[in-house]
Coordinates of C-alpha atoms in Angstrom, one line a residue:
M1 CA 60.0 -12.6 -22.1
S2 CA 57.4 -14.4 -24.3
Q3 CA 57.8 -18.0 -25.4
G4 CA 60.1 -18.3 -28.4
T5 CA 61.9 -15.1 -27.6
K6 CA 65.7 -15.4 -27.7
K7 CA 68.1 -13.6 -25.5
A8 CA 71.1 -12.3 -27.5
P9 CA 73.6 -9.4 -27.3
Y10 CA 72.5 -6.2 -28.8
G11 CA 73.6 -5.7 -32.4
T12 CA 73.6 -9.5 -33.2
W13 CA 69.9 -10.2 -33.8
E14 CA 68.7 -11.7 -37.1
S15 CA 66.2 -9.6 -39.0
P16 CA 63.9 -10.0 -42.1
A17 CA 64.6 -6.3 -42.9
N18 CA 66.7 -6.3 -46.0
S19 CA 59.4 4.7 -52.5
I20 CA 56.0 7.2 -53.8
E21 CA 57.8 10.2 -55.2
A22 CA 55.2 12.8 -56.2
L23 CA 51.5 13.3 -56.7
L24 CA 49.5 14.6 -59.7
V25 CA 45.8 15.3 -60.2
D26 CA 44.1 15.8 -63.6
G27 CA 42.2 19.0 -62.9
V28 CA 39.5 18.0 -65.5
T29 CA 38.9 14.3 -64.9
G30 CA 39.9 14.2 -61.2
T31 CA 42.1 11.1 -61.9
V32 CA 45.0 10.8 -59.4
Y33 CA 48.5 9.8 -60.5
N34 CA 51.8 9.4 -58.7
L35 CA 55.4 9.0 -59.5
E36 CA 57.0 5.8 -58.2
R37 CA 60.8 5.3 -58.0
R38 CA 61.8 1.7 -58.7
P39 CA 65.3 0.7 -57.5
S40 CA 64.9 -2.7 -59.0
E41 CA 64.6 -1.1 -62.4
G42 CA 67.7 1.0 -62.2
G43 CA 66.1 3.6 -60.1
R44 CA 63.9 5.0 -62.8
S45 CA 60.7 7.0 -61.9
V46 CA 57.4 5.6 -63.3
L47 CA 54.1 7.5 -63.8
V48 CA 51.4 5.4 -62.2
E49 CA 47.6 5.7 -62.2
T50 CA 47.1 5.6 -58.4
R51 CA 44.0 3.5 -58.0
S52 CA 45.0 0.8 -60.6
G53 CA 48.7 0.9 -60.0
K54 CA 49.2 0.8 -63.8
D55 CA 52.3 2.2 -65.5
V56 CA 50.5 4.6 -67.9
L57 CA 53.4 5.2 -70.3
G58 CA 54.4 1.6 -70.9
P59 CA 57.7 0.7 -72.7
K60 CA 59.3 2.7 -75.5
S61 CA 59.2 1.5 -79.0
D62 CA 62.7 0.1 -78.7
G63 CA 61.8 -1.8 -75.5
S64 CA 63.5 0.5 -73.1
R65 CA 61.6 2.3 -70.4
W66 CA 60.6 5.9 -69.7
N67 CA 62.2 7.7 -66.7
V68 CA 59.9 10.5 -65.6
R69 CA 62.4 12.8 -63.9
T70 CA 64.3 16.0 -64.3
G71 CA 67.7 17.2 -63.4
V72 CA 67.0 20.9 -63.2
Q73 CA 69.2 22.7 -60.7
E74 CA 70.8 19.2 -60.2
Y75 CA 68.2 18.1 -57.6
G76 CA 65.3 18.1 -60.1
G77 CA 61.9 19.7 -60.3
S78 CA 58.3 18.8 -61.2
P79 CA 58.7 16.2 -63.9
A80 CA 55.1 15.8 -65.2
L81 CA 51.6 17.2 -65.3
V82 CA 48.3 15.8 -66.5
H83 CA 45.4 17.8 -68.0
N84 CA 42.2 16.4 -69.6
N85 CA 43.8 12.9 -70.1
I86 CA 47.0 14.3 -71.7
V87 CA 50.2 13.8 -69.8
Y88 CA 53.3 16.0 -70.4
F89 CA 56.5 14.7 -68.9
S90 CA 60.2 15.1 -68.9
H91 CA 62.3 12.0 -69.8
Y92 CA 65.5 12.1 -67.7
D93 CA 67.8 10.4 -70.2
D94 CA 67.5 13.1 -72.9
G95 CA 65.9 16.1 -71.1
R96 CA 63.1 16.3 -73.6
I97 CA 59.4 16.9 -72.9
Y98 CA 57.0 14.3 -74.3
S99 CA 53.2 14.0 -74.3
K100 CA 50.7 11.1 -74.4
E101 CA 47.0 10.8 -74.6
L102 CA 45.9 8.6 -71.7
G103 CA 42.9 6.3 -71.9
T104 CA 43.1 5.9 -75.7
E105 CA 44.0 2.5 -77.0
G106 CA 47.2 2.6 -79.1
S107 CA 48.1 6.2 -78.4
K108 CA 51.8 7.0 -78.8
V109 CA 54.2 9.1 -76.9
I110 CA 55.1 12.2 -78.9
G111 CA 58.1 14.4 -78.5
V112 CA 57.1 18.0 -77.7
T113 CA 60.4 19.8 -77.4
P114 CA 63.5 19.6 -79.6
G115 CA 66.3 17.1 -78.6
S116 CA 68.7 19.0 -76.6
R117 CA 47.4 22.7 -65.2
L118 CA 46.5 24.8 -68.3
P119 CA 42.7 25.2 -68.2
I120 CA 42.2 28.0 -70.8
H121 CA 45.4 27.8 -72.8
S122 CA 45.7 24.1 -72.8
H123 CA 48.3 24.1 -75.6
L124 CA 50.8 26.0 -73.5
L125 CA 53.3 24.6 -71.0
F126 CA 55.4 26.7 -68.7
A127 CA 58.7 25.3 -67.5
V128 CA 62.1 26.2 -66.0
L129 CA 64.7 26.2 -68.7
E130 CA 68.4 25.7 -68.1
D131 CA 71.0 26.6 -70.8
H132 CA 74.2 24.7 -70.1
T133 CA 76.1 26.1 -73.2
D134 CA 78.6 27.3 -70.6
D135 CA 78.4 24.5 -68.1
T136 CA 80.1 26.3 -65.3
P137 CA 78.1 27.5 -62.2
A138 CA 78.5 31.1 -63.3
G139 CA 77.7 30.3 -66.9
V140 CA 74.5 28.3 -66.6
V141 CA 71.5 30.6 -67.6
T142 CA 68.1 29.9 -66.0
S143 CA 64.9 31.3 -67.3
L144 CA 61.2 30.8 -67.5
C145 CA 59.9 29.5 -70.8
V146 CA 56.7 28.7 -72.6
I147 CA 56.3 25.6 -74.8
D148 CA 53.6 25.8 -77.5
T149 CA 52.5 22.2 -78.0
S150 CA 50.2 23.2 -80.9
N151 CA 53.2 24.3 -83.0
Q152 CA 53.7 21.4 -85.4
S153 CA 56.5 23.0 -87.4
G154 CA 59.0 22.7 -84.6
D155 CA 60.2 26.3 -85.0
D156 CA 59.8 28.6 -82.0
K157 CA 58.2 25.9 -79.9
V158 CA 60.2 27.1 -76.9
S159 CA 60.2 30.8 -76.0
V160 CA 61.9 32.5 -73.1
I161 CA 59.4 34.8 -71.4
V162 CA 61.0 35.8 -68.1
K163 CA 64.7 36.2 -67.5
G164 CA 67.1 38.2 -65.4
A165 CA 67.0 36.4 -62.1
D166 CA 69.6 33.7 -61.2
F167 CA 66.9 31.1 -60.5
Y168 CA 63.2 30.3 -61.3
A169 CA 61.0 27.6 -59.8
L170 CA 57.5 26.2 -59.7
P171 CA 55.6 28.1 -62.5
S172 CA 51.9 27.4 -61.9
F173 CA 48.7 28.3 -63.7
S174 CA 45.5 29.4 -61.9
P175 CA 42.5 27.2 -62.6
S176 CA 40.0 28.3 -65.2
V177 CA 37.3 30.8 -64.1
E178 CA 34.9 32.1 -66.7
G179 CA 35.3 35.8 -67.3
R180 CA 38.7 36.0 -65.6
P181 CA 42.1 35.9 -67.3
S182 CA 44.4 33.0 -66.5
K183 CA 47.3 33.9 -64.2
L184 CA 50.7 32.5 -63.6
T185 CA 52.7 32.5 -60.5
W186 CA 56.4 31.5 -60.0
M187 CA 59.2 31.9 -57.6
E188 CA 62.6 33.5 -58.3
W189 CA 65.7 34.5 -56.4
Y190 CA 69.2 35.8 -56.8
H191 CA 72.7 34.9 -55.7
P192 CA 74.0 34.7 -53.0
D193 CA 70.6 33.7 -51.4
M194 CA 69.1 30.3 -51.2
P195 CA 65.4 30.1 -52.0
W196 CA 64.3 29.9 -48.3
I197 CA 66.3 33.1 -47.6
G198 CA 65.7 35.5 -50.5
G199 CA 62.9 33.9 -52.6
E200 CA 60.3 36.1 -54.1
V201 CA 56.9 35.1 -55.4
Y202 CA 55.5 36.7 -58.6
V203 CA 52.1 36.6 -60.2
G204 CA 51.1 37.9 -63.6
D205 CA 48.6 37.5 -66.4
V206 CA 49.2 34.7 -69.0
V207 CA 50.4 37.4 -71.4
I208 CA 53.1 37.8 -68.7
E209 CA 53.4 41.6 -69.2
G210 CA 53.1 43.5 -66.0
A211 CA 54.0 40.6 -63.7
R212 CA 54.3 41.8 -60.1
P213 CA 55.4 40.5 -56.8
V214 CA 52.7 39.0 -54.7
L215 CA 53.8 41.3 -51.9
P216 CA 54.8 44.9 -52.7
T217 CA 57.8 44.8 -50.3
P218 CA 59.7 41.7 -49.1
L219 CA 58.8 40.2 -45.7
P220 CA 61.2 38.5 -43.3
E221 CA 58.7 35.7 -42.6
D222 CA 59.0 32.2 -43.9
F223 CA 56.8 31.2 -46.8
G224 CA 56.1 28.1 -49.0
Y225 CA 56.2 27.6 -52.7
P226 CA 53.5 29.3 -54.8
F227 CA 50.6 27.4 -56.2
W228 CA 46.8 27.8 -56.7
S229 CA 44.2 26.1 -54.6
L230 CA 40.4 25.9 -54.5
D231 CA 39.9 29.1 -56.6
E232 CA 42.0 31.5 -58.6
F233 CA 43.8 33.0 -55.7
P234 CA 47.4 32.0 -55.0
Y235 CA 48.7 31.6 -51.4
T236 CA 51.9 31.0 -49.5
L237 CA 52.5 30.6 -45.8
V238 CA 52.3 34.4 -45.4
S239 CA 49.4 35.1 -47.7
A240 CA 46.5 32.7 -47.9
G241 CA 43.5 33.2 -50.1
G242 CA 40.3 31.8 -51.4
K243 CA 36.8 32.2 -50.0
K244 CA 36.7 28.5 -49.0
G245 CA 40.0 28.7 -47.1
A246 CA 43.3 27.2 -47.7
V247 CA 45.1 24.0 -46.6
W248 CA 48.9 23.7 -46.5
K249 CA 51.8 21.7 -45.1
G250 CA 53.9 23.1 -42.3
I251 CA 56.6 21.8 -39.9
K252 CA 56.1 21.8 -36.1
E253 CA 58.7 20.3 -33.7
G254 CA 60.3 18.4 -36.5
R255 CA 57.1 16.7 -37.8
D256 CA 55.1 17.6 -40.8
V257 CA 51.6 19.0 -40.0
L258 CA 48.5 20.3 -41.8
Y259 CA 47.1 23.7 -41.3
Y260 CA 43.7 25.2 -42.4
I261 CA 43.0 28.9 -42.7
P262 CA 39.5 30.3 -43.4
V263 CA 39.4 33.5 -45.4
G264 CA 36.3 35.5 -45.1
E265 CA 35.1 39.1 -45.7
G266 CA 35.8 40.3 -42.2
K267 CA 38.4 42.9 -41.4
E268 CA 40.1 40.8 -38.7
P269 CA 43.0 38.6 -39.9
A270 CA 42.0 35.0 -40.1
K271 CA 43.8 32.5 -37.9
A272 CA 45.4 29.3 -39.0
H273 CA 44.2 26.1 -37.4
L274 CA 46.3 23.0 -36.8
I275 CA 44.5 20.0 -38.3
P276 CA 44.9 16.8 -36.3
S277 CA 46.3 14.0 -38.5
P278 CA 48.0 10.7 -37.9
Y279 CA 50.8 11.5 -40.4
V280 CA 54.3 12.6 -39.4
S281 CA 55.6 13.1 -42.9
L282 CA 53.8 14.7 -45.9
G283 CA 54.6 15.2 -49.5
P284 CA 55.4 18.6 -50.9
S285 CA 51.9 19.4 -52.3
I286 CA 48.3 19.4 -51.1
L287 CA 46.2 19.2 -54.3
A288 CA 42.5 19.9 -54.8
L289 CA 40.3 17.6 -56.9
P290 CA 37.9 19.3 -59.4
G291 CA 35.3 21.2 -57.5
G292 CA 37.5 22.0 -54.6
K293 CA 35.6 19.7 -52.2
E294 CA 38.4 17.2 -51.7
V295 CA 42.1 17.3 -51.5
V296 CA 44.8 14.6 -51.9
F297 CA 48.3 14.4 -50.6
I298 CA 51.1 11.9 -49.8
G299 CA 51.1 11.0 -46.2
Q300 CA 53.3 8.7 -44.1
K301 CA 52.9 7.4 -40.5
A302 CA 55.6 6.4 -38.1
D303 CA 54.7 2.8 -38.5
E304 CA 53.3 2.6 -42.1
E305 CA 54.6 3.1 -45.6
K306 CA 53.7 6.2 -47.7
T307 CA 50.2 6.3 -48.9
I308 CA 48.2 8.7 -51.1
V309 CA 45.4 10.2 -48.9
Q310 CA 42.1 11.7 -49.9
V311 CA 40.1 13.8 -47.5
S312 CA 37.1 16.2 -47.8
V313 CA 37.7 19.9 -47.3
E314 CA 34.5 20.0 -45.2
G315 CA 35.9 17.5 -42.8
L316 CA 39.1 19.5 -42.4
I317 CA 37.1 22.6 -41.7
E318 CA 34.8 20.9 -39.2
G319 CA 37.6 19.1 -37.5
N320 CA 36.2 15.6 -38.1
A321 CA 38.3 14.7 -41.2
E322 CA 38.4 11.1 -42.3
F323 CA 41.7 10.4 -44.0
V324 CA 41.3 7.6 -46.6
G325 CA 44.3 6.0 -48.1
I326 CA 43.7 5.3 -51.8
A327 CA 47.0 3.7 -52.7
V328 CA 50.0 2.3 -50.8
K329 CA 53.3 1.5 -52.4
K330 CA 54.7 -1.9 -51.7
E331 CA 58.4 -2.2 -52.6
K332 CA 59.4 -5.6 -54.0
E333 CA 61.9 -5.9 -51.2
E334 CA 59.1 -5.6 -48.6
K335 CA 57.0 -8.3 -50.4
K336 CA 59.9 -10.7 -50.3
T337 CA 60.8 -10.2 -46.6
E338 CA 57.3 -9.8 -45.4
L339 CA 58.1 -6.9 -43.1
T340 CA 55.2 -6.1 -40.8
K341 CA 54.2 -3.4 -38.4
D342 CA 55.0 -5.5 -35.4
L343 CA 58.7 -5.1 -36.3
V344 CA 58.6 -1.3 -36.2
S345 CA 60.6 0.6 -33.6
A346 CA 58.7 3.9 -33.0
P347 CA 60.4 7.2 -33.1
K348 CA 61.0 9.0 -29.8
P349 CA 61.7 12.7 -30.2
I350 CA 64.0 14.0 -27.4
T351 CA 65.1 17.6 -26.7
L352 CA 68.5 17.5 -25.1
K353 CA 69.8 20.5 -23.1
L354 CA 73.4 21.6 -24.0
A355 CA 75.8 23.0 -21.4
D356 CA 75.2 26.5 -22.8
G357 CA 71.4 26.1 -22.4
H358 CA 70.7 25.7 -26.1
P359 CA 68.3 22.9 -27.1
L360 CA 69.4 20.0 -29.3
H361 CA 66.7 18.0 -31.1
V362 CA 67.2 14.3 -31.7
V363 CA 65.0 11.3 -32.6
Y364 CA 65.7 8.0 -30.9
Y365 CA 64.7 4.5 -32.1
A366 CA 65.3 1.7 -29.6
P367 CA 66.4 -1.7 -30.6
Y368 CA 63.3 -3.8 -31.2
N369 CA 62.5 -7.3 -32.5
P370 CA 59.7 -9.4 -31.1
A371 CA 61.8 -12.5 -31.6
Y372 CA 64.6 -11.2 -29.3
A373 CA 65.3 -9.7 -25.9
G374 CA 68.4 -8.0 -24.7
P375 CA 71.1 -9.7 -22.6
N376 CA 70.5 -10.7 -19.0
D377 CA 72.9 -7.9 -17.8
P378 CA 70.6 -4.8 -17.5
S379 CA 73.6 -2.5 -17.4
E380 CA 74.5 -3.5 -21.0
K381 CA 73.3 -0.8 -23.4
P382 CA 72.9 -1.2 -27.2
P383 CA 75.3 0.0 -29.8
V384 CA 74.0 3.0 -31.6
V385 CA 74.0 4.2 -35.2
V386 CA 74.1 8.0 -35.2
N387 CA 72.7 9.3 -38.4
I388 CA 73.5 12.8 -39.8
H389 CA 71.2 14.3 -42.4
G390 CA 72.3 16.2 -45.5
G391 CA 71.4 19.7 -46.5
P392 CA 72.9 20.9 -44.3
T393 CA 69.8 22.9 -43.3
A394 CA 67.4 19.9 -43.7
H395 CA 66.0 17.6 -41.1
V396 CA 65.2 13.9 -40.8
S397 CA 61.6 12.8 -41.2
Q398 CA 60.0 10.7 -38.6
G399 CA 58.0 8.7 -41.2
L400 CA 58.6 5.0 -41.5
D401 CA 62.0 4.2 -43.0
W402 CA 62.9 0.6 -43.3
K403 CA 66.6 1.5 -43.4
K404 CA 66.3 2.5 -39.7
Q405 CA 64.3 -0.6 -38.9
Y406 CA 67.1 -2.7 -40.7
W407 CA 69.3 -1.7 -37.7
T408 CA 66.8 -1.7 -34.8
T409 CA 65.5 -5.2 -35.7
R410 CA 69.1 -6.3 -35.4
G411 CA 69.6 -5.0 -31.9
W412 CA 71.0 -1.6 -32.7
A413 CA 69.7 1.7 -31.5
W414 CA 69.3 4.4 -34.1
L415 CA 69.7 8.2 -33.5
D416 CA 68.8 10.9 -35.9
V417 CA 70.5 14.1 -34.9
N418 CA 68.7 17.3 -36.0
Y419 CA 71.7 19.5 -35.0
R420 CA 71.4 23.2 -34.6
G421 CA 70.8 24.5 -38.1
S422 CA 68.2 21.9 -39.0
S423 CA 64.8 23.0 -40.3
G424 CA 61.6 22.2 -38.5
Y425 CA 62.3 23.8 -35.2
G426 CA 62.0 27.5 -36.1
R427 CA 64.1 30.0 -37.9
A428 CA 66.2 30.9 -34.8
Y429 CA 67.3 27.2 -34.6
I430 CA 68.3 27.2 -38.3
E431 CA 70.2 30.4 -38.1
Q432 CA 72.6 29.0 -35.5
L433 CA 74.4 27.2 -38.3
N434 CA 75.1 30.5 -40.1
R435 CA 78.9 30.9 -40.2
N436 CA 79.2 27.9 -38.0
W437 CA 79.0 24.9 -40.3
G438 CA 81.7 22.4 -39.2
V439 CA 81.4 23.8 -35.6
V440 CA 78.0 23.5 -34.0
D441 CA 77.0 20.4 -36.1
V442 CA 80.2 18.7 -35.0
Q443 CA 79.6 19.7 -31.3
D444 CA 76.0 18.5 -31.4
C445 CA 76.9 15.0 -32.8
I446 CA 79.5 14.5 -30.1
N447 CA 77.1 15.8 -27.3
S448 CA 74.2 13.7 -28.5
V449 CA 76.1 10.5 -27.6
R450 CA 77.4 11.8 -24.3
L451 CA 74.0 13.1 -23.2
L452 CA 72.1 9.9 -24.2
S453 CA 74.6 7.5 -22.7
G454 CA 74.3 8.8 -19.1
G455 CA 72.3 11.0 -16.8
E456 CA 68.6 11.0 -17.1
H457 CA 68.6 9.0 -20.4
D458 CA 71.2 6.3 -20.2
L459 CA 70.0 4.7 -23.5
V460 CA 73.1 3.8 -25.5
D461 CA 76.6 2.4 -25.1
P462 CA 79.0 5.3 -25.8
K463 CA 81.9 2.9 -26.6
R464 CA 79.9 1.3 -29.4
A465 CA 78.6 4.4 -31.1
V466 CA 79.1 4.7 -34.8
I467 CA 78.4 7.7 -37.0
R468 CA 77.1 7.9 -40.6
G469 CA 76.0 10.5 -43.1
G470 CA 75.8 11.5 -46.8
S471 CA 76.6 14.6 -48.7
A472 CA 76.6 17.5 -46.2
G473 CA 76.0 14.8 -43.5
G474 CA 79.1 13.1 -44.9
F475 CA 81.0 16.3 -44.4
T476 CA 79.9 16.4 -40.7
V477 CA 81.0 12.8 -40.3
L478 CA 84.5 13.6 -41.6
A479 CA 84.6 16.8 -39.6
V480 CA 83.7 15.0 -36.3
I481 CA 86.6 12.5 -36.7
S482 CA 89.2 15.1 -37.8
L483 CA 88.5 18.7 -36.7
P484 CA 88.0 18.8 -32.9
E485 CA 91.1 19.9 -31.0
K486 CA 90.6 17.4 -28.2
E487 CA 91.5 13.8 -29.1
T488 CA 88.8 12.5 -26.9
D489 CA 86.2 14.4 -29.0
R490 CA 87.7 13.0 -32.3
K491 CA 87.4 9.5 -30.9
T492 CA 83.8 9.8 -29.7
F493 CA 82.8 7.3 -32.3
A494 CA 84.1 3.8 -32.7
A495 CA 83.6 3.8 -36.5
A496 CA 82.4 6.2 -39.2
Q497 CA 80.7 5.9 -42.6
A498 CA 80.6 8.8 -45.1
S499 CA 78.6 8.6 -48.3
Y500 CA 79.6 11.1 -51.0
G501 CA 81.0 13.3 -48.2
I502 CA 82.6 16.7 -48.7
S503 CA 86.2 16.9 -47.6
D504 CA 87.5 20.1 -49.3
L505 CA 85.3 23.2 -49.0
K506 CA 87.4 25.3 -51.3
K507 CA 87.0 22.7 -54.1
L508 CA 83.3 22.3 -53.3
E509 CA 82.9 26.1 -53.9
E510 CA 85.0 25.9 -57.0
F511 CA 83.3 22.9 -58.7
T512 CA 79.8 22.9 -57.3
H513 CA 76.7 23.4 -59.5
K514 CA 74.9 26.7 -59.9
F515 CA 72.1 26.1 -57.4
E516 CA 74.6 25.8 -54.5
S517 CA 77.4 28.0 -55.8
H518 CA 76.9 30.7 -53.1
Y519 CA 75.5 28.4 -50.4
L520 CA 78.8 28.3 -48.5
S521 CA 79.0 32.0 -48.1
G522 CA 76.2 32.0 -45.5
L523 CA 77.4 28.7 -43.8
L524 CA 81.0 29.8 -43.5
G525 CA 80.8 33.6 -43.3
G526 CA 81.9 34.4 -46.8
S527 CA 83.6 33.1 -49.9
S528 CA 87.0 31.3 -49.9
A529 CA 88.5 34.6 -51.1
E530 CA 87.0 36.5 -48.2
V531 CA 87.6 34.0 -45.4
P532 CA 90.3 31.6 -46.7
E533 CA 91.4 30.6 -43.2
T534 CA 87.9 29.4 -42.4
Y535 CA 87.7 27.2 -45.5
A536 CA 91.1 25.7 -44.8
K537 CA 90.5 25.1 -41.1
R538 CA 87.1 23.4 -41.6
S539 CA 88.0 21.2 -44.5
P540 CA 88.6 17.6 -43.3
I541 CA 91.1 17.0 -46.0
N542 CA 93.5 19.4 -44.2
S543 CA 93.2 17.4 -40.9
V544 CA 93.4 13.9 -42.2
S545 CA 96.5 13.3 -40.1
K546 CA 94.3 13.5 -37.0
I547 CA 91.9 10.8 -38.2
E548 CA 92.2 7.5 -36.3
T549 CA 88.6 6.3 -36.4
P550 CA 88.0 3.4 -38.8
L551 CA 86.3 4.8 -41.8
L552 CA 84.1 3.4 -44.7
I553 CA 83.7 5.7 -47.7
L554 CA 80.9 5.2 -50.3
Q555 CA 80.8 7.3 -53.5
G556 CA 79.0 7.4 -56.9
S557 CA 81.1 7.7 -60.0
A558 CA 78.7 10.1 -61.7
D559 CA 78.1 12.5 -58.8
K560 CA 78.2 16.1 -60.0
V561 CA 77.2 17.6 -56.7
V562 CA 80.1 16.0 -54.7
P563 CA 82.6 14.7 -57.3
P564 CA 84.4 11.4 -56.5
A565 CA 87.7 13.3 -55.9
Q566 CA 86.2 14.7 -52.7
S567 CA 86.0 11.1 -51.3
S568 CA 88.9 9.4 -53.1
S569 CA 91.4 12.0 -51.9
I570 CA 90.6 11.2 -48.2
Y571 CA 90.9 7.5 -48.9
E572 CA 94.2 7.7 -50.6
I573 CA 95.8 9.7 -47.8
L574 CA 94.4 7.3 -45.1
K575 CA 95.4 4.2 -47.0
A576 CA 99.0 5.6 -47.3
K577 CA 99.0 6.0 -43.5
N578 CA 97.8 2.4 -43.0
N579 CA 94.6 3.5 -41.4
D580 CA 91.6 1.2 -41.1
V581 CA 89.8 2.6 -44.2
E582 CA 87.6 1.1 -46.9
Y583 CA 86.4 2.7 -50.2
K584 CA 83.7 1.7 -52.6
E585 CA 82.8 3.6 -55.7
Y586 CA 79.5 2.7 -57.5
E587 CA 79.7 3.0 -61.2
G588 CA 77.0 5.2 -62.8
E589 CA 75.5 6.3 -59.5
G590 CA 75.1 10.0 -58.8
H591 CA 74.3 12.0 -55.6
G592 CA 72.3 9.3 -53.8
W593 CA 71.7 5.7 -54.6
R594 CA 68.9 4.9 -57.1
R595 CA 69.6 1.2 -58.1
E596 CA 68.5 -1.7 -56.0
D597 CA 71.8 -3.5 -56.2
T598 CA 73.7 -0.4 -54.9
M599 CA 71.3 0.1 -52.0
R600 CA 71.6 -3.5 -50.9
D601 CA 75.4 -3.6 -51.2
A602 CA 75.8 -0.2 -49.4
I603 CA 73.8 -1.2 -46.3
E604 CA 75.2 -4.7 -46.1
R605 CA 78.8 -3.4 -46.6
E606 CA 78.2 -0.8 -43.8
R607 CA 76.8 -3.4 -41.4
A608 CA 79.8 -5.7 -42.1
F609 CA 82.2 -2.9 -41.5
Y610 CA 80.6 -2.0 -38.1
E611 CA 80.4 -5.6 -37.0
R612 CA 84.1 -6.1 -37.8
V613 CA 85.2 -3.0 -36.0
L614 CA 83.1 -3.6 -32.9
G615 CA 83.7 -7.4 -32.9
L616 CA 80.0 -8.2 -33.1
K617 CA 79.1 -11.7 -34.1
N618 CA 75.6 -12.9 -35.1
V619 CA 74.7 -15.6 -32.5
A620 CA 71.4 -16.7 -34.1

């Protein structure tokens, strides 16, 4: 133990620990921009010129601020694009599209659409249009539309060009190539599929007539979103093109990775090559700068914040790539607390073996703070925060997340459970959740603590394990403490925290938004009309009488994905039973926290709740 290091019980250490959203490239000028979410400004998204860090839109004429964000399909889509120094963006507060000429002193923001990369046809914008005239999941109509920004009259500015599918996403133009027509690619799919199950990629001329699927018949392989790279050829993870090759993001063993594939004239299929990189989490897009000799992307290491990375294609091809960070976001909270790399607990991926032989993937973060050491008794193990991701078919990134370090620097262990059904470990792993939501995820959460608290691992104190999760993760939290038949299973965790968690599956099916209106059919084996017993049996609201675990519930008042009634109903029943339960509803917050004050209150409230339940006292 170094001089100045304090010995103190785990979970009682003092800590100084108290985001880049998307990337854009101007295909003509090569200027790089990024979207930056600012919790200290109400959670708004700001368009920033990456190298200067300047907010390029500035304030509105009335002094308020622009919020560059969309709410399409509830989770949002691409909110902006920049071409030849003109930005087109969606303002979240009114859903309109606006434009502004950048780099010109005194230029004003102009409304493009009514109030309710285009190299050849630069006056045209393609977008996903949602008609909420009938604002029910079955009544919302989604289509692909074209917006004519040169139409000054306001009449017929927006025209629907493709319709018929239940969903459309990511319309994207091909770059300009002299003598070749511009092409458009997009993704579409139908109920009851989700996009990663039944998505189809289409490509067509700009005139749209004669659009065709990229593949003549559907393939069962996974593929990514459509976009154009390096030349006019589109590619996905099953069809890569362009004579100079293609670079894309994949997932391998729960970490984001880069791949390169050369495409030549030979008859033999080209092979994809894994590109060594120091990044464990990548943004959704790899974008080429003009000329196709360099690409940029958002990258994050296990011990560093997100940065925008620029790298030469030649370096990627030759295997000697030099990754250059051109901008790093520094949140105001980080500047105040002066968090540094020497406080970071590194992720440790662990594959546990279940009794039936199936693997269970988790990521462990040990308690770590250079100012502290654990107690003298080596048999004492730290309390552990078991974190359950949403989705439910998502996975937890291993990129630096100060929320995790908030706990590890205080002497807690942190465990991300990528239960069976999580992405990032192959399709067979994902498919284990089919029909089994509320079963295998629950089992895996319980087993993660048992397997890590003994045997070959012996890393955590099973009597001081707490569980947390939001949305679908909140459902799993509620399910863990209410659904298992064995009381010992239900009492695995000493405390639980559910943020905007699902408690009633039938009501979720009834009131959810269009995008997820058929999601439950695959997860539960059918609709509530087809398998009513399953919906009833796996809804925590119907097993509240079995809940004895102290529970903290956090909810946003404006949440349309999981309405407040899903949380408040659990609270009211438990309160009437005199259970140890707390409830906090944040006014104006939706599905996930965006405001700084909400984020701070939520994590401090959660810590205070655990410390009270476990009887932890800060001894510093």
